[in-house]
PDB file of C-alpha atoms (C1' of nucleotides) in Angstrom:
ATOM      1  CA  MET A 191      45.019 182.612  11.269  1.00  0.00           C
ATOM      2  CA  PRO A 192      41.994 184.123   9.036  1.00  0.00           C
ATOM      3  CA  GLU A 193      42.585 187.014   6.723  1.00  0.00           C
ATOM      4  CA  LEU A 194      40.608 188.136   3.898  1.00  0.00           C
ATOM      5  CA  PRO A 195      40.667 185.202   2.276  1.00  0.00           C
ATOM      6  CA  GLU A 196      39.261 182.948   4.947  1.00  0.00           C
ATOM      7  CA  VAL A 197      36.928 185.368   5.826  1.00  0.00           C
ATOM      8  CA  GLU A 198      35.399 185.205   2.755  1.00  0.00           C
ATOM      9  CA  SER A 199      34.983 182.039   2.683  1.00  0.00           C
ATOM     10  CA  VAL A 200      32.795 181.774   5.475  1.00  0.00           C
ATOM     11  CA  ARG A 201      31.355 184.949   4.038  1.00  0.00           C
ATOM     12  CA  ARG A 202      30.530 182.364   0.932  1.00  0.00           C
ATOM     13  CA  GLN A 203      28.711 179.876   3.446  1.00  0.00           C
ATOM     14  CA  LEU A 204      27.410 182.162   5.749  1.00  0.00           C
ATOM     15  CA  ASP A 205      25.289 184.396   3.538  1.00  0.00           C
ATOM     16  CA  PRO A 206      22.994 181.711   1.628  1.00  0.00           C
ATOM     17  CA  GLU A 207      22.408 180.570   5.177  1.00  0.00           C
ATOM     18  CA  LEU A 208      21.335 183.837   7.177  1.00  0.00           C
ATOM     19  CA  SER A 209      19.914 185.955   4.711  1.00  0.00           C
ATOM     20  CA  GLY A 210      15.893 186.863   5.100  1.00  0.00           C
ATOM     21  CA  ARG A 211      16.719 185.106   8.653  1.00  0.00           C
ATOM     22  CA  THR A 212      15.443 186.710  11.658  1.00  0.00           C
ATOM     23  CA  ILE A 213      17.650 186.016  15.369  1.00  0.00           C
ATOM     24  CA  THR A 214      14.500 184.685  17.773  1.00  0.00           C
ATOM     25  CA  ASP A 215      17.536 184.600  21.227  1.00  0.00           C
ATOM     26  CA  ALA A 216      21.419 185.340  21.425  1.00  0.00           C
ATOM     27  CA  TRP A 217      22.964 183.588  24.053  1.00  0.00           C
ATOM     28  CA  TRP A 218      27.079 185.092  25.041  1.00  0.00           C
ATOM     29  CA  ASP A 219      29.626 184.937  27.368  1.00  0.00           C
ATOM     30  CA  PRO A 220      28.147 186.767  30.467  1.00  0.00           C
ATOM     31  CA  ILE A 221      31.910 187.644  31.816  1.00  0.00           C
ATOM     32  CA  PRO A 222      34.103 188.580  28.726  1.00  0.00           C
ATOM     33  CA  THR A 223      37.312 188.745  29.778  1.00  0.00           C
ATOM     34  CA  LEU A 224      38.095 191.700  26.984  1.00  0.00           C
ATOM     35  CA  PRO A 225      35.701 194.423  28.011  1.00  0.00           C
ATOM     36  CA  ARG A 226      34.987 194.599  23.935  1.00  0.00           C
ATOM     37  CA  GLN A 227      34.522 191.060  22.598  1.00  0.00           C
ATOM     38  CA  PHE A 228      30.257 191.559  23.271  1.00  0.00           C
ATOM     39  CA  HIS A 229      29.080 194.699  22.144  1.00  0.00           C
ATOM     40  CA  GLN A 230      25.703 195.311  22.166  1.00  0.00           C
ATOM     41  CA  VAL A 231      24.615 191.661  21.441  1.00  0.00           C
ATOM     42  CA  GLY A 232      21.489 192.050  23.363  1.00  0.00           C
ATOM     43  CA  LEU A 233      19.914 193.565  20.653  1.00  0.00           C
ATOM     44  CA  LEU A 234      20.018 191.008  18.184  1.00  0.00           C
ATOM     45  CA  PRO A 235      16.243 189.135  19.304  1.00  0.00           C
ATOM     46  CA  GLY A 236      14.023 190.298  17.033  1.00  0.00           C
ATOM     47  CA  ARG A 237      15.982 191.323  14.287  1.00  0.00           C
ATOM     48  CA  LYS A 238      15.921 190.085  10.590  1.00  0.00           C
ATOM     49  CA  ILE A 239      19.828 189.509   9.154  1.00  0.00           C
ATOM     50  CA  GLN A 240      19.521 191.193   5.703  1.00  0.00           C
ATOM     51  CA  GLY A 241      23.257 189.368   4.188  1.00  0.00           C
ATOM     52  CA  VAL A 242      26.566 188.855   5.473  1.00  0.00           C
ATOM     53  CA  GLY A 243      28.727 190.842   3.446  1.00  0.00           C
ATOM     54  CA  ARG A 244      32.830 191.736   4.094  1.00  0.00           C
ATOM     55  CA  LYS A 245      35.125 194.121   4.537  1.00  0.00           C
ATOM     56  CA  GLY A 246      38.346 193.064   4.749  1.00  0.00           C
ATOM     57  CA  LYS A 247      38.691 190.758   7.753  1.00  0.00           C
ATOM     58  CA  PHE A 248      35.055 191.950   9.435  1.00  0.00           C
ATOM     59  CA  LEU A 249      31.846 190.140   8.432  1.00  0.00           C
ATOM     60  CA  ILE A 250      29.397 192.673   8.092  1.00  0.00           C
ATOM     61  CA  ALA A 251      26.167 191.887   8.279  1.00  0.00           C
ATOM     62  CA  PRO A 252      22.700 194.790   7.611  1.00  0.00           C
ATOM     63  CA  LEU A 253      19.965 194.131  10.032  1.00  0.00           C
ATOM     64  CA  ASP A 254      16.291 195.387  10.271  1.00  0.00           C
ATOM     65  CA  GLN A 255      15.327 198.899  11.755  1.00  0.00           C
ATOM     66  CA  GLY A 256      19.030 200.077  10.860  1.00  0.00           C
ATOM     67  CA  LEU A 257      21.358 198.133  12.438  1.00  0.00           C
ATOM     68  CA  GLU A 258      24.572 195.861  11.429  1.00  0.00           C
ATOM     69  CA  LEU A 259      26.092 193.463  12.814  1.00  0.00           C
ATOM     70  CA  ILE A 260      29.775 193.116  12.773  1.00  0.00           C
ATOM     71  CA  LEU A 261      31.789 189.563  13.261  1.00  0.00           C
ATOM     72  CA  HIS A 262      35.851 189.037  13.790  1.00  0.00           C
ATOM     73  CA  LEU A 263      36.914 185.827  13.726  1.00  0.00           C
ATOM     74  CA  GLY A 264      40.591 187.213  15.533  1.00  0.00           C
ATOM     75  CA  MET A 265      42.495 184.207  16.132  1.00  0.00           C
ATOM     76  CA  THR A 266      40.385 181.476  16.070  1.00  0.00           C
ATOM     77  CA  GLY A 267      36.703 182.043  16.011  1.00  0.00           C
ATOM     78  CA  ALA A 268      34.616 180.066  13.599  1.00  0.00           C
ATOM     79  CA  PHE A 269      31.138 179.689  13.132  1.00  0.00           C
ATOM     80  CA  ARG A 270      28.903 176.628  13.217  1.00  0.00           C
ATOM     81  CA  PHE A 271      25.520 175.321  13.585  1.00  0.00           C
ATOM     82  CA  ASP A 272      24.018 173.312  15.855  1.00  0.00           C
ATOM     83  CA  ARG A 273      27.431 172.413  18.162  1.00  0.00           C
ATOM     84  CA  ASP A 274      27.894 172.421  21.243  1.00  0.00           C
ATOM     85  CA  ASP A 275      31.486 172.965  22.844  1.00  0.00           C
ATOM     86  CA  ASP A 276      34.008 173.831  25.854  1.00  0.00           C
ATOM     87  CA  TRP A 277      34.370 177.358  23.495  1.00  0.00           C
ATOM     88  CA  VAL A 278      31.314 177.787  22.480  1.00  0.00           C
ATOM     89  CA  ARG A 279      31.112 182.260  23.164  1.00  0.00           C
ATOM     90  CA  ALA A 280      27.804 183.035  21.468  1.00  0.00           C
ATOM     91  CA  ARG A 281      24.978 181.335  20.173  1.00  0.00           C
ATOM     92  CA  LEU A 282      22.292 183.269  18.438  1.00  0.00           C
ATOM     93  CA  TRP A 283      19.538 181.288  17.965  1.00  0.00           C
ATOM     94  CA  LEU A 284      17.487 181.595  13.985  1.00  0.00           C
ATOM     95  CA  ASP A 285      13.781 180.976  13.017  1.00  0.00           C
ATOM     96  CA  ASP A 286      14.334 178.038  10.854  1.00  0.00           C
ATOM     97  CA  GLY A 287      15.223 175.914  14.028  1.00  0.00           C
ATOM     98  CA  ARG A 288      19.089 175.909  13.247  1.00  0.00           C
ATOM     99  CA  THR A 289      21.684 177.731  16.248  1.00  0.00           C
ATOM    100  CA  LEU A 290      24.175 179.816  14.984  1.00  0.00           C
ATOM    101  CA  VAL A 291      27.336 179.216  17.199  1.00  0.00           C
ATOM    102  CA  PHE A 292      30.154 181.122  17.655  1.00  0.00           C
ATOM    103  CA  ARG A 293      33.271 179.327  18.705  1.00  0.00           C
ATOM    104  CA  ASP A 294      36.306 181.062  20.282  1.00  0.00           C
ATOM    105  CA  ALA A 295      39.318 179.233  21.370  1.00  0.00           C
ATOM    106  CA  ARG A 296      41.603 182.333  22.233  1.00  0.00           C
ATOM    107  CA  ARG A 297      39.343 184.781  22.948  1.00  0.00           C
ATOM    108  CA  PHE A 298      40.171 187.086  20.512  1.00  0.00           C
ATOM    109  CA  GLY A 299      36.934 187.557  17.750  1.00  0.00           C
ATOM    110  CA  ARG A 300      34.446 189.887  18.653  1.00  0.00           C
ATOM    111  CA  ILE A 301      31.059 190.478  18.171  1.00  0.00           C
ATOM    112  CA  ALA A 302      28.792 193.838  17.473  1.00  0.00           C
ATOM    113  CA  VAL A 303      25.341 195.381  17.049  1.00  0.00           C
ATOM    114  CA  VAL A 304      25.917 199.243  15.708  1.00  0.00           C
ATOM    115  CA  GLU A 305      24.207 201.077  13.878  1.00  0.00           C
ATOM    116  CA  ALA A 306      24.800 201.624  10.411  1.00  0.00           C
ATOM    117  CA  GLY A 307      27.762 202.063   9.451  1.00  0.00           C
ATOM    118  CA  ASP A 308      28.547 203.938  13.347  1.00  0.00           C
ATOM    119  CA  TYR A 309      32.465 201.687  13.854  1.00  0.00           C
ATOM    120  CA  GLY A 310      33.159 204.063  16.377  1.00  0.00           C
ATOM    121  CA  SER A 311      33.830 200.684  19.149  1.00  0.00           C
ATOM    122  CA  LEU A 312      36.034 199.403  16.119  1.00  0.00           C
ATOM    123  CA  PRO A 313      38.534 201.999  15.607  1.00  0.00           C
ATOM    124  CA  THR A 314      40.382 199.172  13.058  1.00  0.00           C
ATOM    125  CA  LEU A 315      37.186 199.145  10.659  1.00  0.00           C
ATOM    126  CA  ALA A 316      36.669 202.860  11.536  1.00  0.00           C
ATOM    127  CA  ALA A 317      40.246 203.356   9.730  1.00  0.00           C
ATOM    128  CA  LEU A 318      40.213 200.427   6.910  1.00  0.00           C
ATOM    129  CA  GLY A 319      41.623 201.094   4.277  1.00  0.00           C
ATOM    130  CA  PRO A 320      40.202 200.368   0.405  1.00  0.00           C
ATOM    131  CA  GLU A 321      39.286 196.687  -0.507  1.00  0.00           C
ATOM    132  CA  PRO A 322      42.211 194.348  -2.874  1.00  0.00           C
ATOM    133  CA  LEU A 323      40.238 192.959  -4.811  1.00  0.00           C
ATOM    134  CA  SER A 324      38.016 196.554  -6.014  1.00  0.00           C
ATOM    135  CA  GLU A 325      38.166 199.059  -7.923  1.00  0.00           C
ATOM    136  CA  GLU A 326      38.778 201.075  -4.691  1.00  0.00           C
ATOM    137  CA  PHE A 327      41.858 199.530  -4.389  1.00  0.00           C
ATOM    138  CA  ASP A 328      43.372 202.554  -6.133  1.00  0.00           C
ATOM    139  CA  LEU A 329      47.005 202.494  -7.385  1.00  0.00           C
ATOM    140  CA  ARG A 330      47.698 205.639  -6.771  1.00  0.00           C
ATOM    141  CA  ARG A 331      46.603 206.333  -3.854  1.00  0.00           C
ATOM    142  CA  PHE A 332      48.347 202.957  -2.420  1.00  0.00           C
ATOM    143  CA  VAL A 333      52.100 204.306  -4.390  1.00  0.00           C
ATOM    144  CA  ALA A 334      51.165 207.927  -2.250  1.00  0.00           C
ATOM    145  CA  ASP A 335      50.502 205.955   1.525  1.00  0.00           C
ATOM    146  CA  LEU A 336      53.328 203.899   0.705  1.00  0.00           C
ATOM    147  CA  GLY A 337      56.000 206.888  -0.014  1.00  0.00           C
ATOM    148  CA  ARG A 338      54.369 208.564   3.288  1.00  0.00           C
ATOM    149  CA  THR A 339      54.388 206.574   6.062  1.00  0.00           C
ATOM    150  CA  ARG A 340      57.713 206.001   7.921  1.00  0.00           C
ATOM    151  CA  SER A 341      56.660 202.885   8.990  1.00  0.00           C
ATOM    152  CA  ALA A 342      58.647 199.290   7.749  1.00  0.00           C
ATOM    153  CA  VAL A 343      56.477 198.194   5.191  1.00  0.00           C
ATOM    154  CA  LYS A 344      54.866 194.726   6.539  1.00  0.00           C
ATOM    155  CA  PRO A 345      54.041 196.266   9.330  1.00  0.00           C
ATOM    156  CA  TYR A 346      52.469 199.005   7.667  1.00  0.00           C
ATOM    157  CA  LEU A 347      50.340 196.780   6.038  1.00  0.00           C
ATOM    158  CA  LEU A 348      49.152 194.565   8.901  1.00  0.00           C
ATOM    159  CA  SER A 349      47.645 197.692  10.200  1.00  0.00           C
ATOM    160  CA  GLN A 350      44.729 197.040   7.585  1.00  0.00           C
ATOM    161  CA  ARG A 351      45.149 201.801   6.694  1.00  0.00           C
ATOM    162  CA  PRO A 352      46.792 201.331   3.213  1.00  0.00           C
ATOM    163  CA  VAL A 353      45.143 197.726   2.423  1.00  0.00           C
ATOM    164  CA  ALA A 354      42.201 196.318   3.933  1.00  0.00           C
ATOM    165  CA  GLY A 355      42.602 192.041   4.892  1.00  0.00           C
ATOM    166  CA  VAL A 356      45.745 191.584   4.892  1.00  0.00           C
ATOM    167  CA  GLY A 357      47.263 190.102   8.275  1.00  0.00           C
ATOM    168  CA  ASN A 358      51.272 187.797   8.578  1.00  0.00           C
ATOM    169  CA  ILE A 359      50.526 185.335   5.938  1.00  0.00           C
ATOM    170  CA  TYR A 360      49.519 186.767   3.228  1.00  0.00           C
ATOM    171  CA  ALA A 361      51.762 189.923   3.842  1.00  0.00           C
ATOM    172  CA  ASP A 362      54.961 187.652   3.849  1.00  0.00           C
ATOM    173  CA  GLU A 363      53.972 185.782   0.475  1.00  0.00           C
ATOM    174  CA  ALA A 364      52.840 189.478  -1.189  1.00  0.00           C
ATOM    175  CA  LEU A 365      55.815 191.142   0.072  1.00  0.00           C
ATOM    176  CA  TRP A 366      58.361 187.877  -1.423  1.00  0.00           C
ATOM    177  CA  THR A 367      56.134 187.928  -4.451  1.00  0.00           C
ATOM    178  CA  ALA A 368      56.863 191.493  -5.552  1.00  0.00           C
ATOM    179  CA  ARG A 369      60.299 191.185  -4.012  1.00  0.00           C
ATOM    180  CA  ILE A 370      60.323 193.437  -0.932  1.00  0.00           C
ATOM    181  CA  HIS A 371      62.450 192.996   1.841  1.00  0.00           C
ATOM    182  CA  PRO A 372      59.429 192.914   4.414  1.00  0.00           C
ATOM    183  CA  ALA A 373      61.173 195.589   6.772  1.00  0.00           C
ATOM    184  CA  SER A 374      61.954 198.392   4.122  1.00  0.00           C
ATOM    185  CA  ARG A 375      60.950 201.929   4.778  1.00  0.00           C
ATOM    186  CA  ARG A 376      61.244 202.868   1.331  1.00  0.00           C
ATOM    187  CA  VAL A 377      59.392 201.527  -1.162  1.00  0.00           C
ATOM    188  CA  GLY A 378      59.288 204.034  -4.152  1.00  0.00           C
ATOM    189  CA  PRO A 379      56.417 204.062  -7.156  1.00  0.00           C
ATOM    190  CA  THR A 380      57.346 201.236  -9.124  1.00  0.00           C
ATOM    191  CA  ARG A 381      57.905 198.811  -6.096  1.00  0.00           C
ATOM    192  CA  ALA A 382      54.362 199.831  -5.097  1.00  0.00           C
ATOM    193  CA  ALA A 383      52.543 199.012  -8.239  1.00  0.00           C
ATOM    194  CA  ALA A 384      54.705 195.317  -7.878  1.00  0.00           C
ATOM    195  CA  LEU A 385      53.327 195.339  -4.593  1.00  0.00           C
ATOM    196  CA  HIS A 386      49.647 196.348  -5.447  1.00  0.00           C
ATOM    197  CA  THR A 387      49.923 193.935  -8.249  1.00  0.00           C
ATOM    198  CA  ALA A 388      50.946 190.597  -5.300  1.00  0.00           C
ATOM    199  CA  ILE A 389      48.690 191.522  -3.085  1.00  0.00           C
ATOM    200  CA  ARG A 390      45.574 190.819  -5.523  1.00  0.00           C
ATOM    201  CA  ASP A 391      47.296 187.890  -7.390  1.00  0.00           C
ATOM    202  CA  VAL A 392      47.359 186.114  -3.760  1.00  0.00           C
ATOM    203  CA  LEU A 393      44.416 186.812  -2.653  1.00  0.00           C
ATOM    204  CA  SER A 394      42.849 185.894  -5.225  1.00  0.00           C
ATOM    205  CA  ALA A 395      44.425 182.941  -5.784  1.00  0.00           C
ATOM    206  CA  ALA A 396      43.737 182.318  -1.877  1.00  0.00           C
ATOM    207  CA  ILE A 397      40.165 182.704  -2.226  1.00  0.00           C
ATOM    208  CA  GLU A 398      39.745 180.248  -5.331  1.00  0.00           C
ATOM    209  CA  ARG A 399      41.160 177.755  -2.408  1.00  0.00           C
ATOM    210  CA  GLU A 400      39.034 178.378   0.274  1.00  0.00           C
ATOM    211  CA  GLY A 401      41.892 180.195   2.363  1.00  0.00           C
ATOM    212  CA  THR A 402      44.835 178.764   4.495  1.00  0.00           C
ATOM    213  CA  THR A 403      44.358 175.828   7.196  1.00  0.00           C
ATOM    214  CA  PHE A 404      47.741 176.052   9.114  1.00  0.00           C
ATOM    215  CA  ARG A 405      46.402 174.524  12.358  1.00  0.00           C
ATOM    216  CA  ASP A 406      42.918 176.023  13.246  1.00  0.00           C
ATOM    217  CA  PHE A 407      40.773 177.513  10.349  1.00  0.00           C
ATOM    218  CA  GLN A 408      37.201 175.771   9.915  1.00  0.00           C
ATOM    219  CA  MET A 409      34.949 177.011   7.445  1.00  0.00           C
ATOM    220  CA  VAL A 410      30.886 177.022   8.533  1.00  0.00           C
ATOM    221  CA  ASN A 411      30.549 173.164   7.227  1.00  0.00           C
ATOM    222  CA  GLY A 412      33.766 172.037   9.013  1.00  0.00           C
ATOM    223  CA  GLU A 413      36.210 171.882   5.848  1.00  0.00           C
ATOM    224  CA  SER A 414      39.714 173.477   5.331  1.00  0.00           C
ATOM    225  CA  GLY A 415      41.123 175.849   3.620  1.00  0.00           C
ATOM    226  CA  ARG A 416      43.401 174.119   0.877  1.00  0.00           C
ATOM    227  CA  ASN A 417      46.056 176.770   0.500  1.00  0.00           C
ATOM    228  CA  ALA A 418      48.668 175.900   2.692  1.00  0.00           C
ATOM    229  CA  SER A 419      50.138 174.118   0.357  1.00  0.00           C
ATOM    230  CA  PHE A 420      51.089 176.597  -1.859  1.00  0.00           C
ATOM    231  CA  LEU A 421      52.981 179.210   0.293  1.00  0.00           C
ATOM    232  CA  VAL A 422      56.115 179.957  -0.620  1.00  0.00           C
ATOM    233  CA  ALA A 423      56.951 182.111   2.044  1.00  0.00           C
ATOM    234  CA  TYR A 424      55.090 182.207   5.258  1.00  0.00           C
ATOM    235  CA  GLY A 425      56.069 179.273   7.560  1.00  0.00           C
ATOM    236  CA  GLN A 426      59.169 177.594   5.100  1.00  0.00           C
ATOM    237  CA  GLU A 427      62.197 179.338   6.796  1.00  0.00           C
ATOM    238  CA  GLY A 428      64.831 177.108   6.333  1.00  0.00           C
ATOM    239  CA  ARG A 429      63.435 175.578   2.424  1.00  0.00           C
ATOM    240  CA  PRO A 430      65.226 177.142  -0.636  1.00  0.00           C
ATOM    241  CA  CYS A 431      63.241 180.091  -2.557  1.00  0.00           C
ATOM    242  CA  PRO A 432      61.405 179.104  -5.223  1.00  0.00           C
ATOM    243  CA  ARG A 433      62.993 181.504  -6.941  1.00  0.00           C
ATOM    244  CA  CYS A 434      66.885 182.025  -5.706  1.00  0.00           C
ATOM    245  CA  THR A 435      67.187 178.714  -4.040  1.00  0.00           C
ATOM    246  CA  THR A 436      68.592 180.871  -1.394  1.00  0.00           C
ATOM    247  CA  ALA A 437      67.730 179.625   2.076  1.00  0.00           C
ATOM    248  CA  LEU A 438      64.481 181.564   3.401  1.00  0.00           C
ATOM    249  CA  ARG A 439      64.722 183.603   6.664  1.00  0.00           C
ATOM    250  CA  ARG A 440      62.525 184.459   9.582  1.00  0.00           C
ATOM    251  CA  MET A 441      62.893 187.453  11.868  1.00  0.00           C
ATOM    252  CA  VAL A 442      60.469 189.268  14.229  1.00  0.00           C
ATOM    253  CA  LEU A 443      59.204 192.303  13.223  1.00  0.00           C
ATOM    254  CA  GLY A 444      56.683 194.359  14.480  1.00  0.00           C
ATOM    255  CA  GLY A 445      56.207 191.386  17.310  1.00  0.00           C
ATOM    256  CA  ARG A 446      55.440 189.121  13.931  1.00  0.00           C
ATOM    257  CA  GLY A 447      56.781 186.297  12.505  1.00  0.00           C
ATOM    258  CA  THR A 448      58.732 186.812   8.934  1.00  0.00           C
ATOM    259  CA  THR A 449      59.975 184.967   6.575  1.00  0.00           C
ATOM    260  CA  TYR A 450      61.324 186.442   3.692  1.00  0.00           C
ATOM    261  CA  CYS A 451      63.927 185.534   1.242  1.00  0.00           C
ATOM    262  CA  PRO A 452      67.535 187.811   2.420  1.00  0.00           C
ATOM    263  CA  ARG A 453      68.964 187.677  -1.095  1.00  0.00           C
ATOM    264  CA  CYS A 454      66.424 188.291  -3.572  1.00  0.00           C
ATOM    265  CA  GLN A 455      63.507 190.862  -1.829  1.00  0.00           C
ATOM    266  CA  ARG A 456      65.327 193.712  -0.967  1.00  0.00           C
ATOM    267  CA  PRO A 457      65.225 196.693   1.472  1.00  0.00           C
TER     268      PRO A 457
ATOM    269  C1'  DA B 154      48.900 213.109  13.572  1.00  0.00           C
ATOM    270  C1'  DG B 155      51.754 208.949  13.275  1.00  0.00           C
ATOM    271  C1'  DC B 156      54.865 205.272  14.515  1.00  0.00           C
ATOM    272  C1'  DT B 157      56.656 201.810  18.737  1.00  0.00           C
ATOM    273  C1'  DG B 158      55.941 198.040  21.234  1.00  0.00           C
ATOM    274  C1'  DG B 159      53.822 195.477  25.235  1.00  0.00           C
ATOM    275  C1'  DG B 160      49.199 193.457  26.263  1.00  0.00           C
ATOM    276  C1'  DC B 161      44.947 190.331  26.075  1.00  0.00           C
ATOM    277  C1'  DC B 162      44.153 184.667  25.791  1.00  0.00           C
ATOM    278  C1'  DT B 163      44.743 179.796  25.805  1.00  0.00           C
ATOM    279  C1'  DG B 164      46.309 175.145  22.730  1.00  0.00           C
ATOM    280  C1'  DA B 165      50.417 173.157  21.439  1.00  0.00           C
ATOM    281  C1'  DG B 166      55.343 171.762  21.808  1.00  0.00           C
ATOM    282  C1'  DC B 167      59.137 171.413  24.145  1.00  0.00           C
ATOM    283  C1'  DG B 168      63.106 170.460  27.741  1.00  0.00           C
ATOM    284  C1'  DC B 169      63.535 168.401  32.553  1.00  0.00           C
TER     285       DC B 169
ATOM    286  C1'  DT C 275      54.082 161.800  33.669  1.00  0.00           C
ATOM    287  C1'  DG C 276      53.070 165.950  34.617  1.00  0.00           C
ATOM    288  C1'  DC C 277      54.604 170.708  35.137  1.00  0.00           C
ATOM    289  C1'  DG C 278      56.391 175.135  33.853  1.00  0.00           C
ATOM    290  C1'  DC C 279      57.634 177.817  30.062  1.00  0.00           C
ATOM    291  C1'  DT C 280      57.270 179.906  25.246  1.00  0.00           C
ATOM    292  C1'  DC C 281      55.183 180.537  20.906  1.00  0.00           C
ATOM    293  C1'  DA C 282      51.712 182.017  17.728  1.00  0.00           C
ATOM    294  C1'  DG C 283      48.910 186.588  15.993  1.00  0.00           C
ATOM    295  C1'  DG C 284      44.018 189.043  15.620  1.00  0.00           C
ATOM    296  C1'  DC C 285      43.394 193.807  17.199  1.00  0.00           C
ATOM    297  C1'  DC C 286      43.865 197.510  20.696  1.00  0.00           C
ATOM    298  C1'  DC C 287      46.454 201.413  23.305  1.00  0.00           C
ATOM    299  C1'  DA C 288      49.345 203.853  26.181  1.00  0.00           C
ATOM    300  C1'  DG C 289      53.589 206.374  25.708  1.00  0.00           C
ATOM    301  C1'  DC C 290      56.222 208.990  22.795  1.00  0.00           C
TER     302       DC C 290
END
DNA sequence: AGCTGGGCCTGAGCGC
DNA sequence: TGCGCTCAGGCCCAGC
């Protein structure tokens, strides 16, 4: 499941390959089953890519003529060069002779071309919280946000509003690290500060290992991330908590599988 | 306005 | 063997 560390790993491989390239032609699935899967992709031929940036889980590539190319990997999205198979949903031909291919078995990924900064067609991006590994991620604002919401803390993190880029894996990891029960609706300043630190630590470590490959995630060069064997909570149901040896428990929260320690993660 | 729950999609894994 | 069912979770959205 591509979250911030996985998307950042893809960005680091795509940026040097795409910077300065001009898109000569574009093809995308003409009958997308999700209405917003492809948005204005027909504007791409002739556009020059200035670089590949990232906000949360969104890749954002500035183009010429004041446009931006927005790429989202969804669940199973991946970019490769010069490949072809049944899961290819879009192709961008480049002026260096190569073809950037977007593969996406489950079709949750998205490609959109928008006026720079105009994210009306992407509401999650429009309301995206601060970048966790930048100065934007202000502790006081995070404490205030957690104090104000009436949601359980994990679904709130997954909304992308208090902080950008945290998905199901790293939410479980960060909440375990901060000793907060994922269903807690009372996260005060002290625990919010611990969570703030845990989010940064968990994401930083995962980026160093080029993300978590549970099953599907692959980078542009086809390699897997190396973070899976370092997970302490996500997918570890039944295993002893590394802190207190209590068996980790699984619950469904906000429709998402959630693993936590029933002893040392407090409500 | 903020929150909740259901929906989209399809490969993998399971039981029969 | 193969069929049918359930599960997985990114974002979106209708309806409180």
